[in-house]
Short mmCIF file of N, CA and C in Angstrom, two decimals:
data_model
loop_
_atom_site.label_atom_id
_atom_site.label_comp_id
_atom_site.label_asym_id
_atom_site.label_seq_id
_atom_site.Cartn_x
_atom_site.Cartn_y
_atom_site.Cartn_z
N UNK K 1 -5.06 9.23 2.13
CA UNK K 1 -3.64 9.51 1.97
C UNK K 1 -2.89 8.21 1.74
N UNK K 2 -2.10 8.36 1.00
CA UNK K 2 -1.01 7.11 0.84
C UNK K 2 0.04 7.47 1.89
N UNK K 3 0.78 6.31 2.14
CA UNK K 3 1.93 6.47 3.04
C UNK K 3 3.02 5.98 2.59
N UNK K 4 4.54 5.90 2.35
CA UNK K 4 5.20 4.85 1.82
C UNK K 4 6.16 4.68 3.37
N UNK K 5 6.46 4.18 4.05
CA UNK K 5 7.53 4.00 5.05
C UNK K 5 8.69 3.18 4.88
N UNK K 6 9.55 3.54 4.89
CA UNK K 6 10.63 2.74 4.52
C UNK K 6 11.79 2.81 5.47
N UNK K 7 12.86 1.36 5.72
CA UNK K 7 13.75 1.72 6.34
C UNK K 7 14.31 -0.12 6.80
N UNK K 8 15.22 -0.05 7.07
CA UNK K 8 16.33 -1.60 6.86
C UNK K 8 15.74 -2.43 7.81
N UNK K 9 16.25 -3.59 8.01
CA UNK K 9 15.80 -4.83 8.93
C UNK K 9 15.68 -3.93 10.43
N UNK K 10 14.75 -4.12 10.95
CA UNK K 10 14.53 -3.96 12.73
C UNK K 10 14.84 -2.31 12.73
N UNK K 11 14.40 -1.79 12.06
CA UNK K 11 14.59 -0.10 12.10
C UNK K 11 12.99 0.68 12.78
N UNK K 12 12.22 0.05 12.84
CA UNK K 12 11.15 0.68 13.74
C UNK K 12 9.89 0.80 12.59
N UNK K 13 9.95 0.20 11.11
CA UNK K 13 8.90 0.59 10.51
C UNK K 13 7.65 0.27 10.58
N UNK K 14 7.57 -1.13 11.06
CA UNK K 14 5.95 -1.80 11.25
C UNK K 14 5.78 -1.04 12.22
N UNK K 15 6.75 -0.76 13.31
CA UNK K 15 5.79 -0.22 14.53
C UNK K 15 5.29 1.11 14.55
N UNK K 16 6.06 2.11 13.44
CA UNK K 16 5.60 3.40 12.89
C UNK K 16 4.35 3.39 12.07
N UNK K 17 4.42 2.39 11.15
CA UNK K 17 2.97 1.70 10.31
C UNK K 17 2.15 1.24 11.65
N UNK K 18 2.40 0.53 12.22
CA UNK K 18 1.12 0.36 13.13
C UNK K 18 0.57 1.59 13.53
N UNK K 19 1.53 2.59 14.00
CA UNK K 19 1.05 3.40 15.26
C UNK K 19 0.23 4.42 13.92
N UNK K 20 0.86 4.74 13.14
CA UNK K 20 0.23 5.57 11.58
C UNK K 20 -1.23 5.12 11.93
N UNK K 21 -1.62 3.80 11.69
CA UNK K 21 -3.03 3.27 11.12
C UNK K 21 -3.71 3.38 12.22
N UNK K 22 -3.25 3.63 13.75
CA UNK K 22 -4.25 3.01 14.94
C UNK K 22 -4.69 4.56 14.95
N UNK K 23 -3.63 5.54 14.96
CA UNK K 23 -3.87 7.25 14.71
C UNK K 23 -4.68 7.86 13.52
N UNK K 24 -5.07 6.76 12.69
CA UNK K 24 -6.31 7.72 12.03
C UNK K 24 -8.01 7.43 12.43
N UNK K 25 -7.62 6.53 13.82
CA UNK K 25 -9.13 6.11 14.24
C UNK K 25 -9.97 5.47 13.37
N UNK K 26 -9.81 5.09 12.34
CA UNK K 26 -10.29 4.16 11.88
C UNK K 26 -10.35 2.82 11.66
N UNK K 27 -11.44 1.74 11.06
CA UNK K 27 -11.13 0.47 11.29
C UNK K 27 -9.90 0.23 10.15
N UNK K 28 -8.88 -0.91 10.87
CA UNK K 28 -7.87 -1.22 10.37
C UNK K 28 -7.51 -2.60 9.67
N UNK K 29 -7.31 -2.76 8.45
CA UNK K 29 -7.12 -4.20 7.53
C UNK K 29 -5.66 -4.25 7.69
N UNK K 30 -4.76 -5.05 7.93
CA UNK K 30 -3.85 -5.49 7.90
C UNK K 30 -3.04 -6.45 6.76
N UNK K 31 -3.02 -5.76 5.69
CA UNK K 31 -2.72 -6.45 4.39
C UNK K 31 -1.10 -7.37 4.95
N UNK K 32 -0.93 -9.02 4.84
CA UNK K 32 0.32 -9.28 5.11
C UNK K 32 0.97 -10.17 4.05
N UNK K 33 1.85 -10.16 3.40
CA UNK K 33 2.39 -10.50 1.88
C UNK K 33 3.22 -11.94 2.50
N UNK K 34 3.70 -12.26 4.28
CA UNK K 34 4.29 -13.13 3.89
C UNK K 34 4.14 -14.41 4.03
N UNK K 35 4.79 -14.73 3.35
CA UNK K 35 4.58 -16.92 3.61
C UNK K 35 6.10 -17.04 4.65
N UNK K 36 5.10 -17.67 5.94
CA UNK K 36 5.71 -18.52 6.95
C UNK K 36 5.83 -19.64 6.48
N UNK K 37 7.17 -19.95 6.14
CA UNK K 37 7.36 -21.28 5.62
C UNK K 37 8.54 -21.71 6.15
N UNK K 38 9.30 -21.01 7.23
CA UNK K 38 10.24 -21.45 8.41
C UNK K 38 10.18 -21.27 9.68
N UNK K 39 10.50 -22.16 10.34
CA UNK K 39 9.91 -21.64 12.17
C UNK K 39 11.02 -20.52 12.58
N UNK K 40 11.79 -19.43 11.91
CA UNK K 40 11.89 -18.24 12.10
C UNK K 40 11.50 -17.20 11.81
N UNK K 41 10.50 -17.55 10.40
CA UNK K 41 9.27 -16.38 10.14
C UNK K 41 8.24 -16.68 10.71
N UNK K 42 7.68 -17.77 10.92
CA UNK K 42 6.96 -18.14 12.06
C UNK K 42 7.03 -17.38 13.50
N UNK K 43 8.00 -17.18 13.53
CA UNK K 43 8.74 -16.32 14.96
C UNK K 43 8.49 -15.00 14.79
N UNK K 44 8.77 -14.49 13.36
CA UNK K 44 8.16 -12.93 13.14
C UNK K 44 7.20 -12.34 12.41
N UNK K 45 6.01 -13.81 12.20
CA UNK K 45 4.63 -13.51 12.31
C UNK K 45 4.01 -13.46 13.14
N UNK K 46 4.16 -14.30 14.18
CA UNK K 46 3.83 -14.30 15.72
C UNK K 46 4.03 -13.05 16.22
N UNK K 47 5.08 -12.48 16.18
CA UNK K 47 5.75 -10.93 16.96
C UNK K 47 4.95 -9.96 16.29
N UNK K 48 4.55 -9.96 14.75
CA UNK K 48 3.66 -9.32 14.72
C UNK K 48 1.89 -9.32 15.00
N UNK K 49 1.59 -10.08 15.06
CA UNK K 49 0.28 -10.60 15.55
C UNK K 49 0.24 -10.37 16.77
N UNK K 50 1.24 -10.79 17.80
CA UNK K 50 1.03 -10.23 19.09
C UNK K 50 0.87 -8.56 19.49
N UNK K 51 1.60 -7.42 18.52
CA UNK K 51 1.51 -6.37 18.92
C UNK K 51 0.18 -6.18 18.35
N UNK K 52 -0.25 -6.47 16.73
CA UNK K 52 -1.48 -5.59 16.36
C UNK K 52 -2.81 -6.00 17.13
N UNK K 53 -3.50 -4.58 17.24
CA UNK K 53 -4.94 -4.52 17.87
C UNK K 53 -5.71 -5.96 17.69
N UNK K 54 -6.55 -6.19 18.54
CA UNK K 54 -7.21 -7.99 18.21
C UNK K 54 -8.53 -7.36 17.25
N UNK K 55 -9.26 -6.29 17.27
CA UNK K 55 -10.23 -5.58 16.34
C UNK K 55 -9.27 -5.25 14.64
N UNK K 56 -8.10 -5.06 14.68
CA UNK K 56 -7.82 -5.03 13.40
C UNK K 56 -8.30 -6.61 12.44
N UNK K 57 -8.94 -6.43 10.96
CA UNK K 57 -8.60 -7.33 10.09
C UNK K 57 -7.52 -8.02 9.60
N UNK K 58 -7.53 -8.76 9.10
CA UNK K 58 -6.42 -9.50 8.95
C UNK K 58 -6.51 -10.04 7.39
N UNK K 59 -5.42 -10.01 6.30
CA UNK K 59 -5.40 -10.35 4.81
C UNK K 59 -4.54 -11.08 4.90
N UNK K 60 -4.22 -12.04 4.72
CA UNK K 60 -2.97 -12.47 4.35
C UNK K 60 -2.99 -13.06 2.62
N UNK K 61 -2.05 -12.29 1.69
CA UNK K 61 -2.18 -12.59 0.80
C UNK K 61 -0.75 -12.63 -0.35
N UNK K 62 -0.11 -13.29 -0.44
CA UNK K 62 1.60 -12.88 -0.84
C UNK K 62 1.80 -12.56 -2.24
N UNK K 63 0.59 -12.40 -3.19
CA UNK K 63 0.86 -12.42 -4.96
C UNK K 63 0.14 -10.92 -5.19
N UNK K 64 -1.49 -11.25 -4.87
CA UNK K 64 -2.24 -10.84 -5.66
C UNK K 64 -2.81 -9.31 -4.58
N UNK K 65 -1.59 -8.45 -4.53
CA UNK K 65 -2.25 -7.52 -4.28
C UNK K 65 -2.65 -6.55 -4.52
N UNK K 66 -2.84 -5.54 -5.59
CA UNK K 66 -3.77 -4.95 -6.33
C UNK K 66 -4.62 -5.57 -5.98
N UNK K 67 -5.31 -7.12 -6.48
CA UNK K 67 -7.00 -7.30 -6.08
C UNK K 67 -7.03 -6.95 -4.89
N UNK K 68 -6.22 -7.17 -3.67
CA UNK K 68 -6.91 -7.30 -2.67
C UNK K 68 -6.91 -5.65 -1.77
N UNK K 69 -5.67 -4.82 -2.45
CA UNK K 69 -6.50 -3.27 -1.99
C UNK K 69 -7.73 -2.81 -2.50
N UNK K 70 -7.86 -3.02 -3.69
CA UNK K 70 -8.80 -2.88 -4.75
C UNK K 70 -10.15 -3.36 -3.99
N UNK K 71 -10.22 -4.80 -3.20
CA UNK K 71 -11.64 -5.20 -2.84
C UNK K 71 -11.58 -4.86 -1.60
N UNK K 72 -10.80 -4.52 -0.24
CA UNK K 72 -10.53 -3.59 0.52
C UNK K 72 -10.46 -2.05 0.86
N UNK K 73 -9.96 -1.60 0.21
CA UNK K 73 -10.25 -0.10 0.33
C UNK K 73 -11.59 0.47 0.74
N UNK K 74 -11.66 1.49 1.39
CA UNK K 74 -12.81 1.92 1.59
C UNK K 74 -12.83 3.49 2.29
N UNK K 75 -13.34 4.72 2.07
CA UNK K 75 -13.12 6.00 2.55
C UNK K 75 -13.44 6.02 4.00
N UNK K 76 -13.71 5.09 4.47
CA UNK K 76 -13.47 5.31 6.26
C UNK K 76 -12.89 4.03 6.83
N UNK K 77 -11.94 3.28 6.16
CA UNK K 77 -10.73 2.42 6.41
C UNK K 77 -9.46 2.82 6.34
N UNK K 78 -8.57 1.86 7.20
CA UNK K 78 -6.96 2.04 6.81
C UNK K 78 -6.44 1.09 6.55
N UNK K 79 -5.99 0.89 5.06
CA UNK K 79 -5.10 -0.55 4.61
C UNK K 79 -3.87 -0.43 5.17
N UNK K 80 -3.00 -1.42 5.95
CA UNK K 80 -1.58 -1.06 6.20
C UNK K 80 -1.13 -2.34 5.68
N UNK K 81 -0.24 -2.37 4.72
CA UNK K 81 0.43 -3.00 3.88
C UNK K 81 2.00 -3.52 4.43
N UNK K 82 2.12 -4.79 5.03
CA UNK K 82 3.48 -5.14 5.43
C UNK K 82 3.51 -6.43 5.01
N UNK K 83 4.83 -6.37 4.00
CA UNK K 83 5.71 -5.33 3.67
C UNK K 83 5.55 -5.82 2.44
N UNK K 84 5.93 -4.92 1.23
CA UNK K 84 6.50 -4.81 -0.04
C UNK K 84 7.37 -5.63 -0.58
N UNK K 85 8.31 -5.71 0.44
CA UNK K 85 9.62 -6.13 -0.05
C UNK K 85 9.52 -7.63 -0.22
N UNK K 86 8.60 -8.02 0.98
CA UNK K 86 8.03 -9.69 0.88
C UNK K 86 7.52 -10.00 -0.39
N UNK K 87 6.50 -9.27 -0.58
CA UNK K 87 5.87 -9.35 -1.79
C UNK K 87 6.59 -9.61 -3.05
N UNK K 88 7.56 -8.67 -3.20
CA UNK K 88 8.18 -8.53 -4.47
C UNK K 88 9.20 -9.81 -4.30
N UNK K 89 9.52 -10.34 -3.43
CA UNK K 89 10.12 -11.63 -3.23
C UNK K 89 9.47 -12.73 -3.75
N UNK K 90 8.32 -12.36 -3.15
CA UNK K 90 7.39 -13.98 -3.49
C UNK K 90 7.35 -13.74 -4.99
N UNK K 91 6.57 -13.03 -5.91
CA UNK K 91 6.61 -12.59 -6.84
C UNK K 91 7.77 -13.52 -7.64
N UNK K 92 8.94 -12.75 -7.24
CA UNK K 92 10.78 -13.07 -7.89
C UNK K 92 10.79 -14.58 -7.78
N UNK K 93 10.06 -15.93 -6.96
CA UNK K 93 10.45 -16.75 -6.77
C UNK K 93 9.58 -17.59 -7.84
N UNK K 94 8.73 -16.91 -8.51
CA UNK K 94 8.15 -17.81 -9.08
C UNK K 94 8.89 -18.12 -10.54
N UNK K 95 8.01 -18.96 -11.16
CA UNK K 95 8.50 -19.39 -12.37
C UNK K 95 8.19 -18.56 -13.53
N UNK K 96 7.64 -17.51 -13.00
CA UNK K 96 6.52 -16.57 -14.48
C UNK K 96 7.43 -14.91 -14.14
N UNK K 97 7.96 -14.78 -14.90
CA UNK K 97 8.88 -13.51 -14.71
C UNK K 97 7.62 -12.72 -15.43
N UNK K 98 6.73 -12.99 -16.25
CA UNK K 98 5.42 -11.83 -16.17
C UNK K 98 4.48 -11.35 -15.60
N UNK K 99 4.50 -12.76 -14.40
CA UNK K 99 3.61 -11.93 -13.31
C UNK K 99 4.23 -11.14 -12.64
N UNK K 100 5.44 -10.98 -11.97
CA UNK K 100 5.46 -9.48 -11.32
C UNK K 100 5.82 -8.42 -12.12
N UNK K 101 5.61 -8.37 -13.73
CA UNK K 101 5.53 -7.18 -14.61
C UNK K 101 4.03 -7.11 -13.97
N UNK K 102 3.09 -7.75 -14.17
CA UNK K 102 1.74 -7.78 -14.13
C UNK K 102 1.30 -6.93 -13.05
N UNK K 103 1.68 -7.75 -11.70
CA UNK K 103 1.19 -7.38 -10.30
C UNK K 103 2.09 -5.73 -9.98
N UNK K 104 3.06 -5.79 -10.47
CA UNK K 104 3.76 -4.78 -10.45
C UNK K 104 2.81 -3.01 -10.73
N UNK K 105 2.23 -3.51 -12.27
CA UNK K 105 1.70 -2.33 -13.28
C UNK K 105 0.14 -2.39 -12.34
N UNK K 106 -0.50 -3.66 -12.14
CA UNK K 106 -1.43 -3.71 -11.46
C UNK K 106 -1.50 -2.95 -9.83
N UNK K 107 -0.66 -3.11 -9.32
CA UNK K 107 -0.48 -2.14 -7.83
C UNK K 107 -0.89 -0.40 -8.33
N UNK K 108 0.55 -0.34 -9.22
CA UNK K 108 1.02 1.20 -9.23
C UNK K 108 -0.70 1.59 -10.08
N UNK K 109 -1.16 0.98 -10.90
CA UNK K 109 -2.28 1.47 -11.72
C UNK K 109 -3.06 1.79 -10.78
N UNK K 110 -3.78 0.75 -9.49
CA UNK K 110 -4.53 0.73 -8.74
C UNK K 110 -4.67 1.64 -7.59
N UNK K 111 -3.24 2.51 -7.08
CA UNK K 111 -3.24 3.32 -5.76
C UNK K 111 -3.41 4.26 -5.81
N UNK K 112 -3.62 5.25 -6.92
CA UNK K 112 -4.59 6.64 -7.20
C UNK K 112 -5.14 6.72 -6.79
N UNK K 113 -6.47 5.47 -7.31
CA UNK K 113 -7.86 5.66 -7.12
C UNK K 113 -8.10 5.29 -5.79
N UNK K 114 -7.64 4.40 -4.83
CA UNK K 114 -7.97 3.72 -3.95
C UNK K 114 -9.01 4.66 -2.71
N UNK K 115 -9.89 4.68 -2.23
CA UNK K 115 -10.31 5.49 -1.16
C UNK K 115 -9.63 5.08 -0.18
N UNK K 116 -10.01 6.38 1.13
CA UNK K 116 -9.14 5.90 2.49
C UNK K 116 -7.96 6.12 2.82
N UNK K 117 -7.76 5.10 3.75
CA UNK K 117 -5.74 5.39 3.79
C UNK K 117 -5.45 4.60 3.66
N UNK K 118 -4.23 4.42 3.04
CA UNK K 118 -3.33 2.81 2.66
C UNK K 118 -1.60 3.73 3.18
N UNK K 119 -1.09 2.44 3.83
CA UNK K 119 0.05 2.61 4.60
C UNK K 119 0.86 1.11 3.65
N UNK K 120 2.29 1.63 3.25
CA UNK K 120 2.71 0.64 3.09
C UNK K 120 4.36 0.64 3.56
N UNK K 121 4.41 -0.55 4.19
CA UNK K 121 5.74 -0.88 4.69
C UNK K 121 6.77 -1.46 3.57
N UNK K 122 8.18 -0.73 3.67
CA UNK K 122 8.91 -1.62 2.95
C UNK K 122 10.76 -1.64 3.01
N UNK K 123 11.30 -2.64 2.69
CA UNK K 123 12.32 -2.60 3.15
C UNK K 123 13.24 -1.66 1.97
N UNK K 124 14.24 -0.74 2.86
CA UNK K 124 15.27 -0.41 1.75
C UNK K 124 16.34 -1.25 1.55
N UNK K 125 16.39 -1.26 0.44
CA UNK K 125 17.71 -2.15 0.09
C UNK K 125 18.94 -1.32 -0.51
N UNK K 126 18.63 -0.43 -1.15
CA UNK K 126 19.76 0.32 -2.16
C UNK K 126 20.46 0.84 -1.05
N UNK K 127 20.88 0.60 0.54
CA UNK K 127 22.28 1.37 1.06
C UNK K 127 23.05 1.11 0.91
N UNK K 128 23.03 -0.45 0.93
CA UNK K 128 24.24 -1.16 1.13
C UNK K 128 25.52 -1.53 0.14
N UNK K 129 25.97 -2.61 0.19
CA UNK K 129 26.81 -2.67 -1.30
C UNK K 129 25.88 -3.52 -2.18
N UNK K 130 26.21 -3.32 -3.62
CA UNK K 130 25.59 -4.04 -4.68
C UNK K 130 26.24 -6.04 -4.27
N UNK K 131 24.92 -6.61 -4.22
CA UNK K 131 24.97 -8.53 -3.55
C UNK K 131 25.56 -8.78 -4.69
N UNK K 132 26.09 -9.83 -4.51
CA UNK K 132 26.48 -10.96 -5.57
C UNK K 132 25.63 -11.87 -6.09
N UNK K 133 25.58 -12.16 -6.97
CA UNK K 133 24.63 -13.20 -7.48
C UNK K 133 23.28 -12.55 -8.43
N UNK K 134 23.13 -13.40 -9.49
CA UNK K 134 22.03 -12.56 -10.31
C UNK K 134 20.91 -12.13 -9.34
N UNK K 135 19.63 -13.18 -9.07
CA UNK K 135 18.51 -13.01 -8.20
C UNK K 135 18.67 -11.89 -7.18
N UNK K 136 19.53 -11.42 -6.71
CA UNK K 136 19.74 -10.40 -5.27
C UNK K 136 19.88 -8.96 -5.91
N UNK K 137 20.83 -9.34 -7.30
CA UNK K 137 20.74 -7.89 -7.72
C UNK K 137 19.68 -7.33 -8.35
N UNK K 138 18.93 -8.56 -8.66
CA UNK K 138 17.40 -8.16 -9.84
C UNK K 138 16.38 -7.29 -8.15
N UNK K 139 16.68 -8.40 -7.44
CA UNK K 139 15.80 -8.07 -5.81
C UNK K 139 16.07 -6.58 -5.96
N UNK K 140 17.60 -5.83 -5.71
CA UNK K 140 17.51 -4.77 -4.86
C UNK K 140 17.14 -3.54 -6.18
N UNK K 141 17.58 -3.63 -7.61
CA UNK K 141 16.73 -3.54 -8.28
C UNK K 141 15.14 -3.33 -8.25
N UNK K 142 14.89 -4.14 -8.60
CA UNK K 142 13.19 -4.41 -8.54
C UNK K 142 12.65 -3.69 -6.97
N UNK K 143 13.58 -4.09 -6.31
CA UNK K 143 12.84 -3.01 -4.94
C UNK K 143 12.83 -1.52 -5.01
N UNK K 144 14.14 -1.24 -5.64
CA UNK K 144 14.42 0.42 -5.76
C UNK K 144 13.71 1.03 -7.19
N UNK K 145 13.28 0.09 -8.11
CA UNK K 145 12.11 0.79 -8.92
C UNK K 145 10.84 1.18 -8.28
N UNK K 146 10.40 -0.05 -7.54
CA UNK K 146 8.88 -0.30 -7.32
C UNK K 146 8.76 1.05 -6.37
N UNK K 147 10.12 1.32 -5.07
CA UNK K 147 10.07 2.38 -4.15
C UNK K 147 10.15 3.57 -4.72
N UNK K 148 10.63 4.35 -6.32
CA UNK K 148 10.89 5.26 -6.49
C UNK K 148 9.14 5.09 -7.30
N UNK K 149 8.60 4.47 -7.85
CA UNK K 149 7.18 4.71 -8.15
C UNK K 149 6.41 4.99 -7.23
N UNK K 150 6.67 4.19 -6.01
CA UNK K 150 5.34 4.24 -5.29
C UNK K 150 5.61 5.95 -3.97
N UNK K 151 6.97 6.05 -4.37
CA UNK K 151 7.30 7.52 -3.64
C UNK K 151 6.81 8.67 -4.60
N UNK K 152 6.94 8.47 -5.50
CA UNK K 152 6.42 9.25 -6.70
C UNK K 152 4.36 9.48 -6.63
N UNK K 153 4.42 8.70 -5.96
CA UNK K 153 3.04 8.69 -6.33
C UNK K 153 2.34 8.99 -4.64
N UNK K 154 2.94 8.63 -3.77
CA UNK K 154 2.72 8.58 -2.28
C UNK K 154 2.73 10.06 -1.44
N UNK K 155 1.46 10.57 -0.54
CA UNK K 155 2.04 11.81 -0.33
C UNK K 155 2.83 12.29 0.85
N UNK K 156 3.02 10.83 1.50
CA UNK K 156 3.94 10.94 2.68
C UNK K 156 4.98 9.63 2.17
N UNK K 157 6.66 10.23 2.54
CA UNK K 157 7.30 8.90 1.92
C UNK K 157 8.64 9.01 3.63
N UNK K 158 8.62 8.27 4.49
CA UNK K 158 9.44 8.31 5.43
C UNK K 158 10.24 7.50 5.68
N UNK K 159 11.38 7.75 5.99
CA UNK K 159 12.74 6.27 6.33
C UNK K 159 13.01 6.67 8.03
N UNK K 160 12.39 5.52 7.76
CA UNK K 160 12.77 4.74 9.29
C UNK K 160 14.35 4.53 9.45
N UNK K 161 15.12 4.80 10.88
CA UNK K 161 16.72 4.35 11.11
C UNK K 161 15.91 4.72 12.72
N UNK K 162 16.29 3.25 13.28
CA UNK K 162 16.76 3.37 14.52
C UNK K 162 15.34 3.87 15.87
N UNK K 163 14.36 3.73 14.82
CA UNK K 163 13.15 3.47 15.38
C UNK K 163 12.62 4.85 15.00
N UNK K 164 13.51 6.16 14.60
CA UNK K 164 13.39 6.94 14.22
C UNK K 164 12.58 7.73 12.83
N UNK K 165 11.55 8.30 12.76
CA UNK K 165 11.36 8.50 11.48
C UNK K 165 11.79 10.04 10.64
N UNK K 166 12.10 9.80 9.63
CA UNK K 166 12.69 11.02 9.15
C UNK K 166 12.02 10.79 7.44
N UNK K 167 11.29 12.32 7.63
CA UNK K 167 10.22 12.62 6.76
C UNK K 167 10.60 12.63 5.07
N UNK K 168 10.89 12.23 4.58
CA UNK K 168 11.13 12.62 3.24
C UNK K 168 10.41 13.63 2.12
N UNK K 169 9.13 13.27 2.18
CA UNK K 169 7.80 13.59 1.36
C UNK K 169 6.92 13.97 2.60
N UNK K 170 6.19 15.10 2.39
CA UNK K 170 5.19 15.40 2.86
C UNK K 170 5.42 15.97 3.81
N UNK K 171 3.93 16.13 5.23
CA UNK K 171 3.86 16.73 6.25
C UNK K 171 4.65 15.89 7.41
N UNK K 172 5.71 16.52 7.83
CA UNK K 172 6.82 15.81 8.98
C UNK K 172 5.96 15.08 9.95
N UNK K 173 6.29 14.15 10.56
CA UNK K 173 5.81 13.67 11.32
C UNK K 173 5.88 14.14 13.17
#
């Protein structure tokens, strides 16, 4: 099963994605997209590392992920993917505006086929008001495409508010 979870800063989604992946009893990969490159993400890589299982795997990979569900996946695994939104950041910062066409077409091509379960975390952005500045609007953009594909394609799609989950797609939780 695919999962898509979605829902704003500190709304309860990793910990709904965690609890998702530890509940299908299977072994768990921990796909993580971000670069600690300030001692306040430092602070909320730590926070996550401290809650997940010490038997879960661990990916850390911020570009290239298609390859790495692709060489991961497996019909008695659970990929949990946190977060998206990192991803598509790192992606946005580079100098090659064709790699995240690339990695982009490369994901969505790749999560059909994938065996297993893959869980992916991601932030919503489209509530709020439209940001100022080019880069933020391409961000919330580029986030609200990638989320209406990967909901499109996902057979559970849920928004997190308030630690709360509320089902969108699929079987309620």
């Amino acid at each position: 099963m695919l999962q898509l979870i979605l829902g704003g800063a500190r709304s309860g989604k990793s910990r709904l994605a965690e609890k998702l992946a530890a509940d299908t009893h299977l072994p768990v990969t921990y796909i993580a997209t971000s670069q600690p490159l300030d001692g306040e993400m430092n602070q909320r890589v730590a926070q996550h590392r401290a809650r997940r299982p010490a038997e879960w795997a661990l990916v850390e990979e911020p570009l290239a992920l298609a390859w790495v569900l692709r060489e991961n996946a497996a019909s008695d695994r659970c990929l949990l993917v946190d977060c998206l939104t990192l991803w598509l950041t790192n992606l946005l910062m580079l100098d090659d505006p064709q790699r995240l066409i690339a990695e982009r077409e490369a994901l969505l091509d790749c999560i059909g086929v994938l065996p297993g379960e893959v869980i992916f975390v991601s932030n919503e952005t489209g509530m709020g008001v439209v940001p100022l500045g080019e880069l933020t609007r391409r961000y919330v953009d580029e986030a609200g495409w990638l989320h209406q594909a990967l909901a499109e394609r996902c057979q559970r799609v849920v928004l997190t508010v308030a630690g709360l989950p509320l089902t969108l797609k699929g079987t309620a939780l």
